[in-house]
Tab-separated table of C-alpha atoms and ligand atoms in Angstrom:
chain	number	residue	atom	x	y	z
O	1	MET	CA	-5.786	-46.842	25.634
O	2	SER	CA	-4.314	-43.763	23.946
O	3	ILE	CA	-2.265	-43.728	20.775
O	4	VAL	CA	0.705	-41.446	20.185
O	5	GLY	CA	3.000	-41.580	17.175
O	6	ALA	CA	4.291	-38.273	15.924
O	7	ARG	CA	5.511	-35.132	17.670
O	8	PRO	CA	2.230	-33.161	17.678
O	9	ASN	CA	0.460	-36.062	19.436
O	10	PHE	CA	2.511	-35.892	22.621
O	11	MET	CA	1.262	-32.519	23.913
O	12	LYS	CA	-2.331	-33.545	23.203
O	13	ILE	CA	-2.188	-36.829	25.114
O	14	ALA	CA	-0.271	-35.107	27.959
O	15	SER	CA	-3.386	-33.123	28.866
O	16	ILE	CA	-5.610	-36.208	28.782
O	17	ALA	CA	-3.137	-38.299	30.828
O	18	ARG	CA	-3.114	-35.598	33.486
O	19	ALA	CA	-6.918	-35.330	33.513
O	20	ILE	CA	-7.199	-39.113	33.963
O	21	GLU	CA	-4.733	-38.961	36.854
O	22	ASP	CA	-6.717	-36.115	38.466
O	23	CYS	CA	-9.912	-38.107	38.021
O	24	ASN	CA	-8.337	-41.175	39.645
O	25	ASN	CA	-7.059	-39.055	42.555
O	26	THR	CA	-10.411	-37.380	43.142
O	27	TRP	CA	-12.789	-40.283	42.822
O	28	ALA	CA	-11.590	-43.553	44.259
O	29	ASP	CA	-14.479	-45.396	42.626
O	30	ARG	CA	-13.678	-44.054	39.164
O	31	PHE	CA	-10.411	-45.788	38.525
O	32	ILE	CA	-9.315	-45.580	34.919
O	33	GLU	CA	-6.374	-47.654	33.846
O	34	HIS	CA	-4.623	-45.688	31.108
O	35	LEU	CA	-2.278	-47.404	28.659
O	36	ILE	CA	-0.287	-45.340	26.191
O	37	VAL	CA	0.803	-47.018	22.964
O	38	HIS	CA	3.566	-45.318	20.965
O	39	THR	CA	3.629	-46.395	17.330
O	40	GLY	CA	7.221	-45.194	16.863
O	41	GLN	CA	6.300	-43.061	13.813
O	42	HIS	CA	8.671	-40.458	15.306
O	43	TYR	CA	11.634	-41.981	17.090
O	44	ASP	CA	14.510	-39.477	17.368
O	45	ASN	CA	15.278	-38.207	20.843
O	46	ARG	CA	14.434	-34.654	19.718
O	47	MET	CA	11.224	-35.683	17.946
O	48	SER	CA	9.962	-38.019	20.674
O	49	THR	CA	11.754	-39.016	23.936
O	50	LEU	CA	12.447	-35.432	25.007
O	51	PHE	CA	8.719	-34.657	24.931
O	52	PHE	CA	7.865	-37.491	27.325
O	53	GLU	CA	10.380	-36.091	29.813
O	54	GLU	CA	9.340	-32.450	29.506
O	55	LEU	CA	5.614	-33.121	29.539
O	56	ASP	CA	5.733	-35.651	32.382
O	57	LEU	CA	3.959	-38.023	30.080
O	58	PRO	CA	3.779	-41.574	31.450
O	59	LYS	CA	6.150	-43.842	29.523
O	60	PRO	CA	4.325	-45.771	26.794
O	61	SER	CA	3.441	-49.303	27.846
O	62	ILE	CA	4.231	-50.478	24.343
O	63	ASN	CA	6.282	-49.084	21.467
O	64	LEU	CA	5.487	-50.545	18.056
O	65	GLU	CA	8.751	-49.122	16.655
O	66	VAL	CA	7.547	-48.692	13.096
O	67	GLY	CA	9.851	-45.778	12.155
O	68	SER	CA	9.837	-43.952	8.813
O	69	ALA	CA	8.553	-45.412	5.549
O	70	SER	CA	6.202	-44.560	2.692
O	71	HIS	CA	2.596	-43.819	3.704
O	72	ALA	CA	1.362	-47.268	2.710
O	73	VAL	CA	4.175	-49.153	4.419
O	74	GLN	CA	4.107	-47.020	7.569
O	75	THR	CA	0.316	-47.272	7.914
O	76	ALA	CA	0.304	-51.005	7.181
O	77	GLN	CA	3.095	-51.729	9.655
O	78	ILE	CA	1.328	-49.833	12.427
O	79	MET	CA	-1.846	-51.815	11.704
O	80	GLU	CA	-0.048	-55.147	11.678
O	81	ARG	CA	1.792	-54.472	14.941
O	82	PHE	CA	-1.155	-52.838	16.692
O	83	GLU	CA	-3.655	-55.658	16.125
O	84	PRO	CA	-2.116	-58.163	18.601
O	85	VAL	CA	-1.683	-55.379	21.169
O	86	ILE	CA	-5.325	-54.331	21.147
O	87	LEU	CA	-6.455	-57.970	21.169
O	88	GLU	CA	-4.286	-58.647	24.201
O	89	GLU	CA	-5.261	-55.527	26.174
O	90	GLN	CA	-8.915	-55.259	25.088
O	91	PRO	CA	-9.368	-51.602	26.086
O	92	ASP	CA	-12.910	-50.283	26.632
O	93	ILE	CA	-11.976	-47.023	24.967
O	94	LEU	CA	-9.407	-46.201	22.313
O	95	LEU	CA	-8.419	-42.537	22.099
O	96	VAL	CA	-6.701	-41.225	18.989
O	97	VAL	CA	-5.597	-37.628	18.443
O	98	GLY	CA	-4.989	-35.372	15.461
O	99	ASP	CA	-4.437	-36.453	11.885
O	100	VAL	CA	-1.180	-38.358	11.494
O	101	ASN	CA	-0.742	-41.810	9.963
O	102	SER	CA	-0.735	-43.397	13.434
O	103	THR	CA	-4.211	-41.929	14.040
O	104	ILE	CA	-5.916	-43.554	11.054
O	105	ALA	CA	-3.916	-46.804	11.263
O	106	CYS	CA	-4.992	-47.571	14.837
O	107	THR	CA	-8.563	-46.361	14.261
O	108	LEU	CA	-8.954	-48.688	11.304
O	109	VAL	CA	-7.684	-51.671	13.315
O	110	ALA	CA	-9.920	-50.891	16.312
O	111	SER	CA	-13.045	-50.368	14.230
O	112	LYS	CA	-12.900	-53.934	12.843
O	113	ILE	CA	-11.486	-55.805	15.812
O	114	GLN	CA	-13.529	-58.560	17.482
O	115	TYR	CA	-12.402	-59.237	21.054
O	116	GLY	CA	-14.291	-62.520	21.312
O	117	GLY	CA	-14.357	-64.765	24.387
O	118	THR	CA	-15.819	-63.295	27.554
O	119	ALA	CA	-14.883	-59.680	26.822
O	120	ARG	CA	-17.246	-56.946	28.072
O	121	ARG	CA	-17.590	-55.584	24.555
O	122	THR	CA	-16.726	-56.738	21.040
O	123	ARG	CA	-14.515	-53.772	20.250
O	124	PRO	CA	-13.466	-50.510	21.929
O	125	ILE	CA	-15.408	-47.280	21.787
O	126	ILE	CA	-13.253	-45.065	19.557
O	127	GLY	CA	-12.826	-41.423	20.556
O	128	HIS	CA	-11.173	-38.962	18.166
O	129	VAL	CA	-9.681	-35.893	19.808
O	130	GLU	CA	-9.423	-32.858	17.485
O	131	ALA	CA	-12.116	-34.197	15.165
O	132	GLY	CA	-13.928	-32.399	12.370
O	133	LEU	CA	-11.135	-30.121	11.116
O	134	ARG	CA	-11.126	-29.851	7.312
O	135	SER	CA	-8.777	-28.086	4.907
O	136	PHE	CA	-10.828	-29.367	1.929
O	137	ASP	CA	-7.499	-30.171	0.301
O	138	ARG	CA	-7.263	-33.880	-0.429
O	139	ASP	CA	-3.663	-33.526	-1.570
O	140	MET	CA	-2.771	-33.301	2.120
O	141	PRO	CA	-2.270	-36.775	3.597
O	142	GLU	CA	-3.602	-35.394	6.894
O	143	GLU	CA	-6.954	-34.494	5.270
O	144	ILE	CA	-7.442	-38.125	4.223
O	145	ASN	CA	-6.515	-39.237	7.736
O	146	ARG	CA	-9.018	-36.774	9.275
O	147	ILE	CA	-11.970	-37.755	7.075
O	148	LEU	CA	-11.472	-41.495	7.557
O	149	THR	CA	-10.780	-41.303	11.288
O	150	ASP	CA	-13.921	-39.235	11.858
O	151	ALA	CA	-16.032	-41.613	9.772
O	152	LEU	CA	-14.940	-44.554	11.959
O	153	SER	CA	-15.038	-42.876	15.391
O	154	ASP	CA	-17.855	-43.260	17.908
O	155	ILE	CA	-17.193	-40.057	19.859
O	156	LEU	CA	-15.857	-36.908	18.215
O	157	PHE	CA	-14.210	-34.313	20.450
O	158	ILE	CA	-13.932	-30.993	18.662
O	159	THR	CA	-11.843	-27.864	19.200
O	160	GLU	CA	-13.791	-25.270	17.235
O	161	GLU	CA	-17.297	-24.684	15.943
O	162	SER	CA	-16.436	-25.150	12.235
O	163	ALA	CA	-16.076	-28.866	12.990
O	164	ILE	CA	-19.795	-29.238	13.733
O	165	THR	CA	-20.755	-28.072	10.234
O	166	ASN	CA	-18.032	-30.202	8.639
O	167	LEU	CA	-19.052	-33.381	10.454
O	168	LYS	CA	-22.774	-32.909	9.921
O	169	ARG	CA	-22.121	-32.444	6.197
O	170	GLU	CA	-20.452	-35.865	6.223
O	171	GLY	CA	-23.493	-37.456	7.836
O	172	ILE	CA	-22.144	-37.750	11.369
O	173	LEU	CA	-24.851	-37.627	14.010
O	174	ARG	CA	-24.854	-34.508	16.185
O	175	GLU	CA	-25.054	-36.558	19.382
O	176	LYS	CA	-21.645	-38.094	18.687
O	177	ILE	CA	-20.010	-34.645	18.579
O	178	HIS	CA	-18.712	-32.983	21.777
O	179	PHE	CA	-17.328	-29.433	21.735
O	180	VAL	CA	-14.693	-29.678	24.474
O	181	GLY	CA	-11.985	-27.125	23.563
O	182	ASN	CA	-8.356	-27.723	22.739
O	183	VAL	CA	-6.130	-30.197	24.609
O	184	MET	CA	-2.984	-28.748	23.034
O	185	ILE	CA	-3.852	-25.392	24.592
O	186	ASP	CA	-4.379	-27.145	27.961
O	187	THR	CA	-0.760	-28.281	27.787
O	188	LEU	CA	0.441	-24.861	26.668
O	189	ILE	CA	-1.296	-23.231	29.638
O	190	SER	CA	0.050	-25.734	32.165
O	191	HIS	CA	3.641	-25.372	30.884
O	192	THR	CA	3.855	-21.625	30.293
O	193	GLU	CA	5.413	-20.769	33.654
O	194	LYS	CA	8.104	-23.420	33.283
O	195	ALA	CA	8.820	-22.315	29.706
O	196	LYS	CA	9.157	-18.675	30.754
O	197	GLN	CA	11.947	-19.566	33.157
O	198	LEU	CA	14.258	-20.590	30.297
O	199	ASP	CA	16.518	-18.194	28.427
O	200	VAL	CA	16.483	-19.860	25.045
O	201	LEU	CA	17.841	-16.871	23.123
O	202	ALA	CA	20.945	-16.801	25.331
O	203	SER	CA	21.415	-20.556	25.043
O	204	LEU	CA	21.294	-20.188	21.248
O	205	GLY	CA	23.903	-17.416	21.494
O	206	LEU	CA	21.452	-14.702	20.383
O	207	LYS	CA	20.974	-11.169	21.683
O	208	HIS	CA	17.776	-10.142	23.413
O	209	GLU	CA	16.183	-8.251	20.537
O	210	PRO	CA	12.995	-8.751	18.510
O	211	TYR	CA	13.039	-11.970	16.473
O	212	GLY	CA	10.770	-14.239	14.461
O	213	VAL	CA	10.364	-18.026	14.510
O	214	VAL	CA	10.128	-20.201	11.388
O	215	THR	CA	8.926	-23.820	11.096
O	216	ILE	CA	8.364	-25.408	7.701
O	217	HIS	CA	7.919	-29.131	7.092
O	218	ARG	CA	4.811	-29.839	4.945
O	219	PRO	CA	5.552	-32.014	1.924
O	220	SER	CA	3.860	-29.379	-0.300
O	221	ASN	CA	6.461	-26.803	0.791
O	222	VAL	CA	9.612	-28.870	1.167
O	223	ASP	CA	9.475	-31.984	-1.011
O	224	SER	CA	10.071	-30.302	-4.403
O	225	ALA	CA	13.248	-28.361	-5.175
O	226	ASP	CA	11.311	-25.535	-6.886
O	227	MET	CA	8.946	-24.991	-3.989
O	228	LEU	CA	11.607	-25.250	-1.324
O	229	LYS	CA	13.704	-22.700	-3.228
O	230	VAL	CA	10.769	-20.262	-3.231
O	231	VAL	CA	10.229	-20.855	0.498
O	232	THR	CA	13.907	-20.233	1.304
O	233	GLU	CA	13.687	-16.973	-0.678
O	234	TYR	CA	10.739	-15.773	1.452
O	235	ILE	CA	12.604	-16.690	4.581
O	236	GLY	CA	15.656	-14.798	3.300
O	237	ARG	CA	13.567	-11.676	2.596
O	238	ILE	CA	11.983	-11.764	6.037
O	239	GLY	CA	15.381	-12.499	7.614
O	240	ALA	CA	16.651	-9.257	6.063
O	241	ARG	CA	14.050	-7.393	8.164
O	242	ILE	CA	14.174	-9.281	11.489
O	243	PRO	CA	16.427	-12.047	12.895
O	244	LEU	CA	14.853	-15.495	12.575
O	245	VAL	CA	15.228	-18.714	14.548
O	246	PHE	CA	14.459	-21.762	12.412
O	247	PRO	CA	14.300	-25.103	14.306
O	248	ILE	CA	14.448	-27.510	11.470
O	249	HIS	CA	12.339	-30.661	11.021
O	250	PRO	CA	14.287	-33.733	9.770
O	251	ARG	CA	12.273	-33.810	6.532
O	252	THR	CA	13.176	-30.169	5.769
O	253	ARG	CA	16.832	-30.647	6.734
O	254	PHE	CA	17.051	-33.686	4.468
O	255	ASN	CA	15.537	-31.815	1.505
O	256	LEU	CA	17.599	-28.630	1.967
O	257	ASP	CA	20.730	-30.780	1.782
O	258	ARG	CA	19.390	-32.906	-1.072
O	259	PHE	CA	18.527	-29.851	-3.217
O	260	GLY	CA	21.725	-27.974	-2.325
O	261	LEU	CA	19.816	-25.162	-0.585
O	262	SER	CA	21.505	-25.251	2.843
O	263	ASP	CA	24.356	-22.903	1.959
O	264	GLY	CA	22.225	-19.750	1.843
O	265	PHE	CA	21.233	-20.302	5.463
O	266	ALA	CA	24.729	-21.246	6.556
O	267	GLN	CA	25.980	-17.876	5.250
O	268	SER	CA	23.135	-15.776	6.639
O	269	LYS	CA	23.885	-13.815	9.807
O	270	SER	CA	20.239	-13.207	10.640
O	271	ILE	CA	18.788	-16.716	10.216
O	272	LEU	CA	19.757	-19.292	12.796
O	273	LEU	CA	19.060	-22.914	11.922
O	274	THR	CA	18.784	-25.163	14.974
O	275	GLU	CA	18.001	-28.801	15.638
O	276	PRO	CA	14.320	-29.507	16.459
O	277	LEU	CA	13.731	-27.940	19.887
O	278	GLY	CA	12.084	-29.422	22.946
O	279	TYR	CA	8.554	-28.400	23.900
O	280	LEU	CA	9.535	-25.917	26.615
O	281	GLU	CA	12.296	-24.301	24.572
O	282	PHE	CA	9.996	-23.884	21.600
O	283	LEU	CA	7.174	-22.534	23.736
O	284	ASN	CA	9.589	-20.003	25.254
O	285	LEU	CA	10.533	-18.839	21.743
O	286	LEU	CA	6.874	-18.550	20.705
O	287	ILE	CA	5.874	-16.565	23.796
O	288	HIS	CA	8.452	-13.841	23.126
O	289	ALA	CA	8.394	-13.844	19.307
O	290	THR	CA	7.427	-10.781	17.263
O	291	LEU	CA	6.117	-12.986	14.470
O	292	VAL	CA	5.943	-16.622	13.409
O	293	LEU	CA	6.161	-18.051	9.894
O	294	THR	CA	4.865	-21.617	9.691
O	295	ASP	CA	3.039	-24.326	7.782
O	296	SER	CA	2.242	-26.350	10.915
O	297	GLY	CA	-1.320	-26.914	12.112
O	298	GLY	CA	-0.698	-26.775	15.848
O	299	ILE	CA	1.452	-23.653	15.753
O	300	GLN	CA	-1.386	-21.701	14.138
O	301	GLU	CA	-3.399	-22.483	17.271
O	302	GLU	CA	-0.604	-21.855	19.777
O	303	THR	CA	0.148	-18.403	18.305
O	304	THR	CA	-3.569	-17.581	18.328
O	305	PHE	CA	-3.744	-18.403	22.016
O	306	LEU	CA	-0.603	-16.344	22.733
O	307	GLY	CA	-1.730	-13.408	20.552
O	308	VAL	CA	1.462	-13.627	18.491
O	309	PRO	CA	0.998	-12.727	14.790
O	310	CYS	CA	1.346	-15.843	12.645
O	311	ILE	CA	1.882	-16.045	8.894
O	312	THR	CA	0.842	-19.420	7.508
O	313	LEU	CA	2.523	-20.457	4.274
O	314	ARG	CA	-0.454	-22.403	2.977
O	315	ASN	CA	-3.460	-21.758	0.741
O	316	ASN	CA	-5.908	-23.227	3.239
O	317	THR	CA	-6.260	-24.073	6.893
O	318	GLU	CA	-8.290	-26.749	8.639
O	319	ARG	CA	-8.308	-24.397	11.656
O	320	PRO	CA	-10.367	-21.414	10.416
O	321	ALA	CA	-10.933	-20.022	13.933
O	322	THR	CA	-7.239	-19.048	13.994
O	323	VAL	CA	-7.920	-16.690	11.060
O	324	SER	CA	-11.473	-15.493	11.827
O	325	LEU	CA	-10.819	-14.979	15.554
O	326	GLY	CA	-7.098	-15.435	16.106
O	327	SER	CA	-3.816	-13.888	15.028
O	328	ASN	CA	-3.242	-16.044	11.953
O	329	HIS	CA	-2.828	-14.855	8.328
O	330	LEU	CA	-3.178	-17.315	5.452
O	331	VAL	CA	-0.872	-16.120	2.718
O	332	GLY	CA	-0.534	-18.999	0.264
O	333	LYS	CA	2.477	-18.442	-1.938
O	334	ASN	CA	2.010	-14.713	-2.513
O	335	PRO	CA	5.386	-13.024	-1.814
O	336	ASP	CA	4.066	-9.441	-1.859
O	337	LYS	CA	1.325	-10.289	0.620
O	338	ILE	CA	3.822	-11.985	2.934
O	339	ILE	CA	6.201	-9.049	2.971
O	340	GLN	CA	3.328	-6.569	3.407
O	341	ILE	CA	2.110	-8.464	6.472
O	342	VAL	CA	5.637	-8.700	7.884
O	343	ASP	CA	6.035	-4.936	7.480
O	344	ASP	CA	2.664	-4.327	9.153
O	345	ILE	CA	3.688	-6.503	12.086
O	346	LEU	CA	7.093	-4.828	12.414
O	347	SER	CA	5.509	-1.391	12.448
O	348	GLY	CA	3.227	-2.451	15.326
O	349	ARG	CA	0.102	-3.081	13.221
O	350	GLY	CA	0.151	-6.882	13.657
O	351	LYS	CA	-3.021	-8.886	14.237
O	352	LYS	CA	-3.520	-9.758	17.901
O	353	GLY	CA	-6.864	-11.542	17.622
O	354	LYS	CA	-8.984	-13.209	20.306
O	355	ILE	CA	-8.885	-16.609	21.978
O	356	PRO	CA	-11.509	-19.001	20.528
O	357	PRO	CA	-14.269	-20.318	22.823
O	358	LEU	CA	-13.367	-23.085	25.322
O	359	TRP	CA	-9.599	-22.802	24.777
O	360	ASP	CA	-9.358	-22.421	28.534
O	361	GLY	CA	-7.151	-25.241	29.819
O	362	ASN	CA	-10.000	-27.634	30.659
O	363	ALA	CA	-10.502	-29.630	27.462
O	364	GLY	CA	-8.795	-32.760	28.868
O	365	LYS	CA	-11.043	-32.693	31.911
O	366	ARG	CA	-14.151	-32.332	29.732
O	367	ILE	CA	-13.066	-35.327	27.652
O	368	VAL	CA	-12.446	-37.509	30.694
O	369	ASP	CA	-15.790	-36.500	32.244
O	370	ILE	CA	-17.566	-37.566	29.055
O	371	LEU	CA	-15.646	-40.863	28.930
O	372	VAL	CA	-16.479	-41.637	32.573
O	373	ARG	CA	-20.157	-40.939	31.869
O	374	ILE	CA	-20.100	-43.257	28.857
O	375	LEU	CA	-18.307	-46.041	30.745
O	376	LYS	CA	-20.745	-45.852	33.620
T	1	LIG	C1	4.213	-36.221	10.369
T	1	LIG	C2	2.712	-36.032	10.107
T	1	LIG	C3	2.385	-34.534	10.016
T	1	LIG	C4	2.880	-33.802	11.232
T	1	LIG	C5	4.367	-34.074	11.409
T	1	LIG	C6	4.920	-33.399	12.636
T	1	LIG	C7	1.652	-37.796	8.769
T	1	LIG	C8	1.082	-38.124	7.449
T	1	LIG	N1	2.305	-36.634	8.842
T	1	LIG	O1	4.888	-35.714	9.222
T	1	LIG	O2	0.987	-34.390	9.932
T	1	LIG	O3	2.671	-32.421	11.053
T	1	LIG	O4	4.556	-35.498	11.536
T	1	LIG	O5	6.288	-33.534	12.697
T	1	LIG	O6	1.506	-38.571	9.700
T	1	LIG	N2	12.250	-38.385	10.580
T	1	LIG	C9	13.376	-38.459	11.360
T	1	LIG	N3	13.212	-38.715	12.693
T	1	LIG	C10	11.991	-38.887	13.260
T	1	LIG	C11	10.856	-38.813	12.439
T	1	LIG	C12	10.997	-38.549	11.109
T	1	LIG	O7	14.499	-38.291	10.902
T	1	LIG	O8	11.911	-39.114	14.483
T	1	LIG	C13	12.412	-38.068	9.144
T	1	LIG	C14	12.491	-39.283	8.272
T	1	LIG	O9	13.387	-39.018	7.248
T	1	LIG	C15	11.106	-39.386	7.697
T	1	LIG	C16	10.672	-37.907	7.610
T	1	LIG	O10	11.300	-37.299	8.728
T	1	LIG	O11	11.060	-40.040	6.474
T	1	LIG	C17	9.198	-37.712	7.667
T	1	LIG	O12	8.635	-38.336	8.844
T	1	LIG	P1	7.101	-38.839	8.796
T	1	LIG	O13	6.680	-39.336	10.119
T	1	LIG	O14	6.919	-39.728	7.626
T	1	LIG	O15	6.282	-37.548	8.449
T	1	LIG	P2	6.435	-36.053	8.961
T	1	LIG	O16	6.855	-35.230	7.810
T	1	LIG	O17	7.204	-35.939	10.236
């Protein structure tokens, strides 16, 4: 059983679903029944349904339909609604991905469940995909979700070497940790050709000229009026140098309107605000972008794989390989540094970086091979 809830989960589970299907097609005696449970943390067509279609992700067997709420209410509702589902289905393995509220909520339920009766096991083996990442910033809700999910998981699938040190420091046994690569990059690789066939710039009414992509949605950047004002000023300064496409997350849209900051964008000729884009459209934009400005976790990794310079509007990253090896710059809130890097990129001196080890399109297969071995 795999759990998905929020947008970044879908591309990760897509790779694993495909690897399970390949495994079932290759080895008749290794049949794995795969159930996908959607918590409903994200529910809009553009934040959820569209991704299932584009990624050929099997429809979830169950949708818990929790929707948006405060952290406590959202997490508690997922737990309450997930408990009868796991008791009914009694999966041998529960896979959770990433660091969203759905990840910790379902892990916590599974770690204490008791199947009872004649079940093969008392509870599922819990596998955490993308384990061991640490920003060391406990003000981020995701950091709390990561630490707790890792502490409760039985198998930890990691994307980069920093995770080994992080997990060992927290007392997790080395034999539980498996360095498998990056399932999100698997999905990027398998969808690149399809994404390249689109002409997203034309469909957005833009000319074919160099452009940047912006995505900002972290509470630390968008939930206070002061901070969001500073962020919009950076975006304005960069937009004066290069046209920007800014697909806007519902949280950011809501706060721009709430703080009266939308007008600046509406009047700008060089910054195009769009609805959240589908996976293929967004990937197309990333592939051809001159630079990316973001506070997302996943986009730091996608730009590193694509060799596109990325400027991350955060003080820390849980994905240090994107800075030490990849094309990512951590700039915090330093306006001069941001503009200096933008100017370097525009004059052809942008960071290209290297692809981190095992980001080769086979992480899903490695995970499924390990799961089959454990089940046997
Ligand atoms: C969540 C994750 C974050 C991830 C992000 C990707 C947690 C703690 N955070 O943050 O790690 O980077 O998803 O998008 O799990 N909303 C809609 N439609 C939707 C979903 C959300 O309008 O389909 C709006 C609602 O107003 C909601 C707000 O967005 O209150 C925030 O959604 P929520 O799931 O609470 O957190 P995200 O900011 O999306």
